[in-house]
Amino acid sequence: MNARVNKPLLYLSFIGLAALAYSVVDVFIHRTGGTHLGSYVPWGMGVVMYLLFVGFSAGGLLVSALTQMFGVRELKPLGGLATYAALVAEVCAGIAIASDLGRFERMFNFLLSPSLTSPMWWMFLFFSAVLFVSFMKAWAFAKRDDGLVAFWSWVSIPVGLCFYFTNGFFFSVLTGHGLWSGPVVPLLFVCAALLCGGALVTALAWWSMTNREGVIRLGCVVQLLLVAFVVLEGLWLWIGWQGGRVETLAAMRNLSAGPGAWAFWGLHVFAGMALPLFLLPQTEDNPGLAAWACLLILVGFAGARWAFVVPAQSVPMLPGLDTAWQHPRLMLSYLPSLAEWSMAAGVSGLALFGFLMGPRFFPGLYGSGPQTTKAS
Amino acid sequence: MSGSLPTEDPLIRMYRELKRALAKDQSQVKWAMVIDQAKCIGCHACAVACASENRLGPGVIYRPVIEQETGTYPNVGRRFLPRPCMQCENPPCVSVCPVTATWKNAQGVTVIDYNRCIGCRYCLAACPYGARCSDFGGFYTTRTAEEPGLVQGRYAARAYEKQNAPEYGQPWGERGKGSPVGNARKCHFCLHRLEVGQLPSCVTSCVGRATYFGDRTDPAALVSGLIGSARAYTLKPELGTRPAVFYLG
Ligand code: SF4
Ligand code: SF4
């Protein structure tokens, strides 16, 4: 295991943490008033970052499923790392979404006045469950108790699948938004999460030098998931196109040719799908290349989430609504504010810090003995 | 007087009907609104009256008036579509709220409990009519110069802006950081006015007398007759929301 800490990356994470501090203060002072969100584009960077980190957190589920259900023994040594990465990502996702609430101090109402008809309530429930199970799994790994590890790994599979499903379900019920609604979306979310989570664990395993065999094996799984994701996404867009609803087609035009098209074509399609699809088949003896291809998938996923969340909202619910009463909060265009960029940089910095310091703080989780190597 | 002119202002009739409806068992009343597009002149008086009545902050609007252009030159037309909350019978905004902060009351009005709402804006995304706003806080007068004597009426304007409307019959205190800032907000048919026997603000301010309001379970009510008209239609009927706001096309 490589417990040396890359100092430039560590300093970069400190900048991120400073940005996080700034954005948290801004949230406490201005609530959502510091964002550039509005009533016609009510979700932006906060939701994008939440979905991004939710995707990153699925590596724990993927490795558990592969080792426990499918008996892929080469991946066993990656279990602790995958669980740790999932925990870090879940914490980051939680911060991103809690700070996006107009009245975050009332979150206890999820418990006091729950609504079982709301996909968001189920998402909250499964998010809490996933967080709890990840903690228990990490604890079991740290104790090196194989029985407990197996138990919590099995528990994490249905809980995790339900959680990633509810994230897609959350959007699929919004029939007013043609691009979001429909039964393919929850499946797309499950597949995207497994892909991203797998890519994250592959990259982290390579850079922390945990297990060469595991990196190659997981790289193959990521390759398969990427193919499945491409097929599902193609299906999703094709159904929308064939359905021919005016709002859906307008959202698709925004996605492919609107101001955010760079996120879709540049980040998502080129960096996140085409390049990894080209690189991954060549990584059988080259785990380093697999790790870089996975890093590209992660970067591309940020573009994918932006392309999913923002362009769909840039279509007026009724023609002419956006010009009926004019105010910056009643517009269809959206660019994040400084506070929102800070929050994005902040949770990314927190994740980077967590991933860098993981091998030093939690050597047990990474499958080694007490850490002895000094920081470089 | 010419036989083609109405003998009575529809407002007088609607007030009479409102009194009748308020005397009834309130669980039997179902409020409805009818907007006659042939009479709407696009003056935006209803939008402004509503913003004033409900003390809507910057970026919050309950009843924008959408301008619609139809046809292609030279066969063109222009008409207006005031868009309050549709008070859907089957409202998609209600079922998605994770904390049951919004529901339909006995008279069919979709209401929000500002003290329970967590400001997630899920209901904004769910409303197919774009009828909900998030209150991001702030004042219209924020960029107005503060030095005394520079702009007349500036302090008065801020003092006015600081007062919240008694929406849902509750005093919300001074506008600032407390609710409804951070909450979802929407048209509620001026429930606080109805309770004291007044018609919604958009109805009384309508210059063209294009907006009608009343109890649709009352067969003699003006709205009941209009809802049955061959001209009556609702927005996006294919979604199955069953609006209580009807348009006469
Ligand atoms: S118009 Fe929108 S906000 Fe009003 S009841 Fe229907 S779905 Fe809810
Ligand atoms: S913004 Fe408020 S009313 Fe709307 S769904 Fe969220 S908690 Fe419910």
XYZ file of C-alpha atoms and ligand atoms in Angstrom:
641
model
C 0.000 0.000 0.000
C 1.223 3.489 -0.811
C 0.755 5.680 2.242
C 2.800 8.580 0.911
C 0.808 11.734 0.421
C 1.135 13.702 -2.777
C 1.853 17.178 -1.461
C 0.672 19.288 -4.437
C -2.633 17.421 -4.330
C -2.800 17.876 -0.577
C -2.336 21.645 -0.956
C -4.995 21.614 -3.654
C -7.343 19.925 -1.211
C -6.586 22.670 1.349
C -7.710 25.278 -1.190
C -10.866 23.238 -1.629
C -11.410 23.129 2.119
C -11.033 26.913 2.314
C -13.638 27.242 -0.453
C -15.896 24.917 1.505
C -15.576 27.103 4.589
C -16.487 30.183 2.521
C -19.525 28.533 0.967
C -20.781 27.154 4.277
C -20.604 30.640 5.817
C -22.443 31.997 2.775
C -25.166 29.368 3.164
C -25.638 30.275 6.826
C -25.861 33.977 6.037
C -27.778 33.999 2.751
C -29.311 30.528 2.536
C -30.068 29.971 -1.157
C -29.984 33.748 -1.692
C -26.283 33.471 -2.566
C -26.982 31.158 -5.481
C -27.952 32.050 -9.025
C -30.855 29.635 -8.901
C -34.354 30.774 -9.702
C -37.894 29.527 -9.776
C -37.714 28.217 -13.343
C -34.283 26.632 -12.832
C -34.641 25.644 -9.172
C -31.860 23.045 -9.188
C -28.269 23.685 -10.190
C -24.780 23.113 -8.912
C -25.868 21.739 -5.508
C -27.957 18.990 -7.094
C -25.250 18.298 -9.704
C -22.629 17.834 -6.964
C -24.988 15.712 -4.899
C -25.680 13.379 -7.824
C -22.010 13.307 -8.738
C -20.900 12.182 -5.285
C -23.818 9.806 -4.944
C -22.493 8.138 -8.087
C -18.967 8.061 -6.675
C -20.244 6.321 -3.569
C -21.466 3.217 -5.399
C -18.041 1.554 -5.494
C -18.690 -0.006 -2.088
C -21.863 -1.628 -3.383
C -20.167 -2.808 -6.584
C -17.240 -4.466 -4.809
C -19.547 -6.051 -2.222
C -21.793 -7.450 -4.944
C -18.866 -8.777 -6.975
C -17.137 -10.430 -4.020
C -20.156 -11.725 -2.103
C -22.652 -12.523 -4.860
C -20.423 -13.349 -7.783
C -17.425 -14.715 -5.872
C -14.785 -12.545 -7.581
C -12.064 -13.255 -5.025
C -9.426 -10.972 -6.612
C -11.490 -7.991 -5.531
C -11.630 -8.954 -1.866
C -8.578 -6.842 -0.936
C -10.325 -3.787 -2.374
C -13.337 -4.102 -0.061
C -12.020 -1.794 2.665
C -10.883 0.874 0.232
C -14.197 0.748 -1.634
C -16.099 1.151 1.624
C -13.946 4.051 2.724
C -14.342 5.789 -0.658
C -18.103 5.292 -0.428
C -18.200 6.874 3.007
C -16.202 9.911 1.916
C -18.401 10.362 -1.169
C -21.608 9.996 0.851
C -20.502 12.664 3.316
C -19.664 15.015 0.416
C -23.024 14.306 -1.251
C -24.806 15.007 2.035
C -23.065 18.366 2.494
C -23.810 19.386 -1.105
C -27.523 18.659 -0.880
C -28.121 19.918 2.666
C -26.614 23.294 1.777
C -28.931 23.476 -1.222
C -32.059 23.568 0.944
C -33.769 26.898 1.522
C -34.547 25.833 5.101
C -31.880 23.264 5.965
C -32.516 23.689 9.706
C -35.882 21.979 9.260
C -34.495 18.729 7.902
C -35.851 16.980 10.971
C -39.251 17.274 9.259
C -38.202 14.279 7.174
C -38.805 12.348 10.402
C -41.581 14.433 12.001
C -43.871 14.714 8.991
C -42.781 12.123 6.436
C -44.541 11.705 3.108
C -44.426 8.168 1.784
C -45.632 9.307 -1.645
C -42.522 11.403 -2.149
C -39.539 9.857 -3.967
C -37.393 12.399 -2.128
C -38.454 10.989 1.215
C -37.459 7.485 0.101
C -34.207 8.879 -1.185
C -33.586 10.419 2.234
C -34.423 7.121 3.940
C -32.098 5.074 1.756
C -29.370 7.722 1.928
C -29.445 7.444 5.722
C -29.477 3.650 5.480
C -26.569 3.585 3.027
C -24.563 5.918 5.267
C -25.235 3.741 8.295
C -24.378 0.509 6.494
C -21.173 2.040 5.103
C -20.122 3.011 8.640
C -20.810 -0.473 9.905
C -18.980 -2.041 7.001
C -15.986 0.242 7.502
C -15.954 -0.627 11.179
C -16.026 -4.336 10.337
C -13.146 -3.909 7.884
C -11.140 -1.928 10.427
C -11.680 -4.704 12.983
C -10.778 -7.288 10.333
C -13.770 -9.343 11.303
C -14.530 -11.383 8.162
C -17.909 -12.547 9.449
C -19.097 -9.014 10.101
C -17.659 -7.797 6.811
C -19.612 -10.463 4.953
C -22.786 -9.625 6.890
C -22.670 -5.886 6.228
C -21.579 -6.434 2.639
C -24.675 -8.530 2.018
C -26.862 -5.911 3.725
C -25.297 -3.158 1.643
C -26.347 -4.755 -1.660
C -30.168 -4.342 -1.477
C -29.888 -1.092 0.490
C -27.460 0.375 -2.051
C -29.494 -0.751 -5.058
C -32.628 0.828 -3.563
C -30.748 4.056 -2.898
C -29.351 4.443 -6.426
C -32.727 3.482 -7.830
C -34.518 6.152 -5.764
C -32.180 8.814 -7.168
C -33.442 8.056 -10.653
C -36.996 7.536 -9.428
C -36.789 11.042 -7.948
C -36.543 12.485 -11.476
C -38.622 9.950 -13.333
C -41.896 11.003 -11.674
C -41.580 14.605 -12.892
C -43.853 14.251 -15.896
C -43.714 17.980 -16.634
C -40.072 17.464 -17.683
C -40.067 15.154 -20.679
C -36.348 14.445 -20.494
C -36.399 13.388 -16.855
C -39.561 11.343 -16.710
C -39.951 7.732 -17.744
C -38.977 4.276 -16.535
C -35.486 4.168 -18.099
C -34.158 6.917 -15.826
C -33.986 4.899 -12.565
C -32.135 2.093 -14.378
C -29.802 4.647 -15.933
C -29.029 6.006 -12.479
C -28.243 2.577 -11.031
C -25.948 1.770 -13.959
C -24.267 5.209 -13.861
C -23.633 4.887 -10.137
C -22.080 1.438 -10.430
C -19.922 2.677 -13.311
C -18.691 5.729 -11.419
C -18.231 3.960 -8.132
C -16.249 1.228 -9.879
C -14.144 3.790 -11.729
C -13.367 5.631 -8.497
C -12.265 2.488 -6.659
C -10.130 1.417 -9.630
C -8.373 4.780 -9.742
C -7.896 4.968 -5.973
C -6.647 1.384 -5.779
C -4.023 2.129 -8.403
C -2.811 5.329 -6.805
C -2.687 3.846 -3.335
C -0.967 0.754 -4.830
C -3.329 -1.507 -2.964
C -3.694 -4.340 -5.386
C -2.565 -4.681 -9.003
C -4.678 -7.720 -9.822
C -7.732 -6.094 -8.331
C -7.215 -2.948 -10.429
C -7.055 -4.968 -13.648
C -10.091 -7.047 -12.729
C -12.162 -4.055 -11.659
C -11.085 -2.215 -14.808
C -12.699 -5.022 -16.836
C -15.924 -4.702 -14.843
C -15.904 -0.927 -15.369
C -15.507 -1.521 -19.092
C -18.603 -3.734 -19.137
C -20.558 -1.214 -17.079
C -19.529 1.564 -19.438
C -20.892 -0.388 -22.405
C -24.135 -1.044 -20.502
C -24.370 2.648 -19.607
C -23.833 3.759 -23.205
C -26.611 1.419 -24.349
C -28.998 2.613 -21.627
C -28.278 6.273 -22.247
C -28.761 5.751 -25.969
C -32.094 4.108 -25.221
C -33.129 6.975 -22.943
C -32.357 9.630 -25.562
C -33.858 7.587 -28.371
C -37.134 7.093 -26.506
C -37.297 10.823 -25.814
C -36.603 11.623 -29.446
C -39.099 9.103 -30.812
C -41.753 10.208 -28.304
C -41.574 13.603 -29.974
C -43.036 15.687 -27.117
C -42.326 19.328 -27.793
C -40.783 19.966 -24.333
C -38.641 16.841 -24.534
C -37.267 17.806 -27.928
C -36.603 21.347 -26.692
C -34.699 19.936 -23.704
C -32.718 17.682 -26.039
C -31.851 20.657 -28.188
C -30.610 22.459 -25.060
C -28.596 19.418 -24.120
C -26.900 19.023 -27.474
C -26.698 22.571 -28.796
C -27.470 24.899 -25.884
C -25.012 26.858 -23.750
C -24.129 23.727 -21.776
C -23.446 21.553 -24.834
C -19.730 21.536 -23.956
C -20.572 19.548 -20.816
C -22.489 16.978 -22.826
C -20.191 16.584 -25.850
C -16.821 17.545 -24.399
C -16.922 16.143 -20.900
C -19.567 13.476 -20.972
C -19.437 11.978 -24.474
C -15.790 12.523 -25.409
C -13.862 12.456 -22.119
C -16.251 10.289 -20.127
C -17.344 7.724 -22.716
C -15.423 7.718 -26.030
C -11.889 7.955 -24.613
C -12.407 5.365 -21.851
C -14.106 3.059 -24.362
C -10.985 3.337 -26.485
C -8.509 2.987 -23.595
C -10.066 0.339 -21.381
C -9.744 -2.607 -23.820
C -5.988 -1.957 -23.870
C -5.473 -2.196 -20.135
C -5.167 -5.944 -19.599
C -1.506 -5.623 -18.606
C -1.540 -1.964 -17.835
C -3.392 -1.111 -14.629
C -2.029 2.434 -14.734
C -3.808 3.063 -18.022
C -6.984 1.555 -16.546
C -6.721 4.013 -13.659
C -6.346 6.965 -16.027
C -9.270 5.783 -18.117
C -11.321 5.561 -14.929
C -10.285 9.060 -13.952
C -11.612 10.228 -17.318
C -14.918 8.495 -16.565
C -15.119 10.400 -13.276
C -14.406 13.758 -14.912
C -16.876 12.948 -17.675
C -19.484 12.086 -15.097
C -19.430 15.669 -13.806
C -20.372 16.779 -17.334
C -23.006 14.054 -17.535
C -24.681 15.217 -14.360
C -24.634 18.856 -15.451
C -26.083 17.851 -18.823
C -28.804 15.867 -17.077
C -29.846 18.466 -14.500
C -29.562 21.889 -16.136
C -30.695 21.770 -19.808
C -33.929 19.955 -18.928
C -34.997 22.935 -16.827
C -34.201 25.523 -19.483
C -37.504 24.884 -21.222
C -40.440 27.058 -20.089
C -43.297 25.132 -18.483
C -45.644 27.248 -20.595
C -44.529 29.097 -23.741
C -43.755 32.717 -22.866
C -43.716 32.172 -19.102
C -40.085 33.260 -18.786
C -40.792 36.678 -20.305
C -44.120 37.325 -18.567
C -42.587 38.795 -15.401
C -38.955 39.692 -15.589
C -36.414 39.121 -12.872
C -33.048 37.300 -12.702
C -34.735 34.620 -10.568
C -37.308 34.037 -13.288
C -35.000 33.170 -16.154
C -34.298 29.957 -18.014
C -30.540 30.461 -18.185
C -28.350 29.438 -15.283
C -24.711 29.936 -14.404
C -23.578 29.132 -10.868
C -22.617 31.961 -8.511
C -19.281 32.273 -6.717
C -20.844 30.662 -3.654
C -22.031 27.721 -5.731
C -18.652 27.245 -7.404
C -17.081 27.426 -3.949
C -19.396 24.717 -2.693
C -18.503 22.543 -5.686
C -14.792 23.148 -5.195
C -15.271 22.677 -1.458
C -16.861 19.237 -1.503
C -14.378 18.174 -4.206
C -11.536 19.393 -1.968
C -12.992 17.532 0.973
C -13.210 14.350 -1.090
C -9.650 14.798 -2.345
C -8.436 15.347 1.205
C -10.303 12.244 2.326
C -8.900 10.102 -0.473
C -5.344 11.379 0.062
C -5.348 10.905 3.808
C -7.287 7.650 3.863
C -4.253 5.362 3.729
C -2.635 7.327 6.581
C -5.663 7.746 8.800
C -7.257 4.362 8.219
C -4.529 1.909 7.198
C -6.698 -0.927 8.495
C -9.326 -0.155 5.918
C -6.785 -0.303 3.139
C -5.847 -3.819 4.157
C -2.435 -3.106 5.675
C -0.953 -2.982 9.104
C -0.283 0.235 11.023
C 1.099 2.831 8.661
C 4.802 3.452 8.953
C 5.765 5.385 5.834
C 6.354 9.106 6.140
C 4.738 11.733 3.983
C 6.864 12.609 0.996
C -79.791 51.222 -21.194
C -78.852 49.018 -24.133
C -79.918 45.419 -23.734
C -76.462 44.252 -24.828
C -74.741 45.816 -21.821
C -74.679 43.918 -18.520
C -77.158 45.324 -16.048
C -74.924 44.502 -13.131
C -71.160 44.538 -12.654
C -70.074 40.880 -12.376
C -68.164 41.858 -9.230
C -71.422 42.659 -7.457
C -72.830 39.285 -8.439
C -69.638 37.448 -7.379
C -69.695 39.181 -3.981
C -73.277 38.058 -3.500
C -72.300 34.507 -4.414
C -69.288 34.634 -2.138
C -71.501 35.546 0.789
C -73.739 32.589 -0.045
C -70.772 30.242 -0.278
C -69.298 31.422 3.037
C -72.608 30.727 4.741
C -72.475 27.092 3.594
C -70.792 24.134 5.250
C -67.213 24.893 4.124
C -66.439 21.275 3.327
C -69.072 21.507 0.567
C -67.489 24.525 -1.127
C -65.112 24.122 -4.095
C -63.503 27.331 -5.299
C -62.931 27.806 -9.004
C -61.663 30.572 -11.259
C -62.542 31.326 -14.857
C -60.442 33.633 -17.022
C -61.948 35.023 -20.209
C -59.127 35.527 -22.679
C -61.401 37.481 -24.992
C -61.786 40.102 -22.264
C -58.237 40.177 -20.898
C -56.473 43.269 -22.195
C -53.018 42.315 -20.911
C -52.709 45.245 -18.530
C -50.942 43.157 -15.832
C -53.070 44.867 -13.161
C -53.907 41.487 -11.614
C -50.223 40.511 -11.432
C -49.338 43.784 -9.730
C -52.330 43.697 -7.386
C -51.427 40.150 -6.374
C -47.769 41.070 -5.795
C -48.901 43.957 -3.648
C -51.568 41.999 -1.756
C -49.225 39.139 -0.939
C -46.126 41.332 -0.528
C -44.183 39.246 -3.012
C -40.444 39.766 -2.824
C -38.106 40.052 -5.803
C -38.412 37.122 -8.202
C -41.633 35.826 -6.673
C -44.770 36.059 -8.788
C -48.063 34.257 -8.320
C -49.955 35.378 -11.396
C -47.814 36.442 -14.328
C -49.646 37.397 -17.502
C -48.223 35.532 -20.468
C -48.440 37.203 -23.844
C -49.232 34.829 -26.673
C -48.776 35.606 -30.346
C -50.612 33.384 -32.756
C -50.477 32.789 -36.498
C -48.026 34.032 -39.098
C -47.980 37.393 -40.798
C -50.360 38.742 -42.073
C -52.789 36.428 -40.231
C -51.621 37.155 -36.720
C -53.290 37.494 -33.359
C -52.299 38.372 -29.830
C -53.897 37.273 -26.615
C -53.073 36.998 -22.949
C -52.931 34.147 -20.521
C -52.882 35.133 -16.835
C -51.448 32.097 -15.018
C -52.339 31.701 -11.330
C -51.883 28.350 -9.551
C -54.324 25.943 -11.213
C -55.316 24.498 -7.778
C -55.227 21.109 -9.459
C -57.598 18.447 -8.211
C -54.774 15.973 -8.728
C -51.733 18.149 -8.000
C -48.305 16.681 -8.839
C -46.720 19.218 -6.474
C -48.388 17.685 -3.412
C -47.361 14.057 -3.735
C -43.664 14.870 -4.215
C -43.255 17.031 -1.103
C -41.080 14.925 1.242
C -42.315 16.541 4.451
C -46.073 16.934 3.752
C -45.686 20.699 3.779
C -48.241 21.152 1.010
C -51.713 19.701 0.558
C -55.187 20.442 -0.707
C -57.568 22.049 1.737
C -61.262 21.241 1.986
C -62.212 23.874 -0.597
C -59.734 22.478 -3.146
C -57.006 25.079 -2.685
C -53.439 23.757 -2.626
C -51.814 25.310 0.435
C -48.293 25.388 1.876
C -47.234 25.272 5.507
C -44.301 27.681 5.453
C -43.169 26.478 8.872
C -42.819 22.914 7.664
C -41.380 23.507 4.190
C -37.649 22.733 3.943
C -37.176 24.647 0.695
C -36.102 21.670 -1.424
C -37.950 23.047 -4.473
C -39.097 19.589 -5.557
C -42.645 20.937 -5.888
C -41.368 23.690 -8.209
C -39.927 21.047 -10.512
C -43.112 18.971 -10.277
C -45.626 21.701 -11.152
C -46.261 21.448 -14.895
C -47.479 25.052 -15.011
C -44.441 26.687 -13.399
C -46.842 28.065 -10.786
C -44.541 27.794 -7.784
C -41.743 30.155 -6.873
C -38.970 29.913 -4.372
C -38.501 32.970 -2.202
C -34.763 33.652 -2.289
C -35.149 36.640 0.043
C -34.132 40.222 -0.540
C -35.893 43.501 -1.196
C -36.678 45.425 -4.341
C -35.152 48.468 -2.715
C -31.781 46.845 -1.991
C -29.854 48.888 -4.537
C -31.696 52.092 -3.749
C -29.439 54.781 -2.289
C -29.675 54.944 1.481
C -28.540 58.500 2.258
C -31.433 60.605 3.527
C -32.707 63.083 1.013
C -31.348 61.345 -2.091
C -34.415 59.420 -3.138
C -37.779 60.415 -1.892
C -39.909 57.708 -0.379
C -37.099 55.201 -0.062
C -37.564 54.588 3.652
C -41.279 54.291 3.187
C -40.691 51.751 0.436
C -38.438 49.624 2.624
C -40.872 49.810 5.516
C -43.610 48.639 3.151
C -41.472 45.833 1.783
C -40.618 44.602 5.241
C -44.193 43.696 6.014
C -45.185 40.147 5.148
C -48.766 39.493 4.047
C -50.925 37.473 6.446
C -50.882 34.539 4.034
C -52.744 31.462 5.255
C -54.158 33.658 8.004
C -50.871 33.859 9.918
C -48.719 36.849 10.811
C -45.268 36.154 9.362
C -43.537 38.971 11.125
C -41.087 41.266 9.420
C -39.664 40.113 6.102
C -36.025 39.187 6.528
C -34.591 35.797 7.254
C -37.692 34.005 8.548
C -40.388 32.264 6.486
C -41.550 32.662 3.800
C -37.946 33.372 2.742
C -36.433 30.024 1.751
C -39.857 28.482 1.158
C -41.888 27.528 -1.862
C -44.667 30.040 -2.518
C -47.661 30.146 -4.811
C -51.104 31.593 -5.452
C -53.655 30.438 -2.877
C -56.735 32.202 -4.247
C -56.137 34.854 -1.547
C -57.438 32.573 1.205
C -56.846 35.276 3.793
C -59.201 37.575 1.879
C -61.849 34.906 1.294
C -61.976 34.247 5.024
C -63.065 37.821 5.621
C -65.538 37.892 2.761
C -63.368 39.477 0.060
C -62.752 38.187 -3.444
C -59.177 37.403 -4.511
C -57.136 40.467 -5.305
C -56.702 39.584 -9.001
C -60.485 39.360 -9.411
C -61.271 42.748 -7.913
C -58.407 44.480 -9.735
C -59.194 43.095 -13.194
C -59.800 46.104 -15.403
C -61.444 44.102 -18.194
C -63.588 42.057 -15.772
C -61.993 39.021 -17.314
C -61.510 36.978 -14.134
C -64.405 35.256 -12.386
C -64.355 33.451 -9.084
C -66.800 31.432 -7.063
C -68.060 28.144 -5.687
C -68.377 25.663 -8.515
C -70.706 23.421 -6.481
C -73.292 26.231 -6.536
C -75.314 25.688 -9.755
C -76.431 29.320 -9.756
C -72.903 30.702 -9.490
C -71.445 32.680 -12.374
C -68.413 30.367 -12.571
C -70.594 27.254 -12.779
C -72.265 28.533 -15.930
C -68.966 29.618 -17.477
C -67.220 26.306 -16.747
C -69.961 24.612 -18.746
C -69.401 26.908 -21.720
C -68.209 25.434 -25.013
C -65.335 27.946 -24.868
C -64.020 26.606 -21.562
C -60.743 24.716 -21.544
C -57.945 23.886 -19.080
C -54.184 23.909 -19.524
C -52.368 20.643 -20.251
C -55.421 18.399 -19.754
C -53.385 15.425 -20.967
C -51.474 15.402 -17.650
C -54.606 14.563 -15.662
C -54.068 17.356 -13.118
C -57.709 18.538 -13.420
C -57.226 22.274 -12.809
C -59.785 24.402 -10.952
C -58.782 27.326 -13.167
C -60.592 27.413 -16.484
C -59.988 29.592 -19.510
C -62.530 30.830 -22.014
C -60.683 30.690 -25.323
S -50.765 24.461 -10.680
Fe -48.857 23.624 -9.935
S -48.648 24.464 -7.869
Fe -50.784 24.720 -8.449
S -51.818 22.867 -7.615
Fe -51.266 22.439 -9.788
S -49.270 21.428 -9.654
Fe -49.609 22.436 -7.657
S -40.151 23.252 -1.356
Fe -41.370 23.000 0.522
S -43.473 22.597 -0.175
Fe -42.087 22.277 -1.935
S -41.628 20.061 -1.937
Fe -39.984 21.068 -0.786
S -40.660 21.018 1.355
Fe -42.474 20.592 0.099
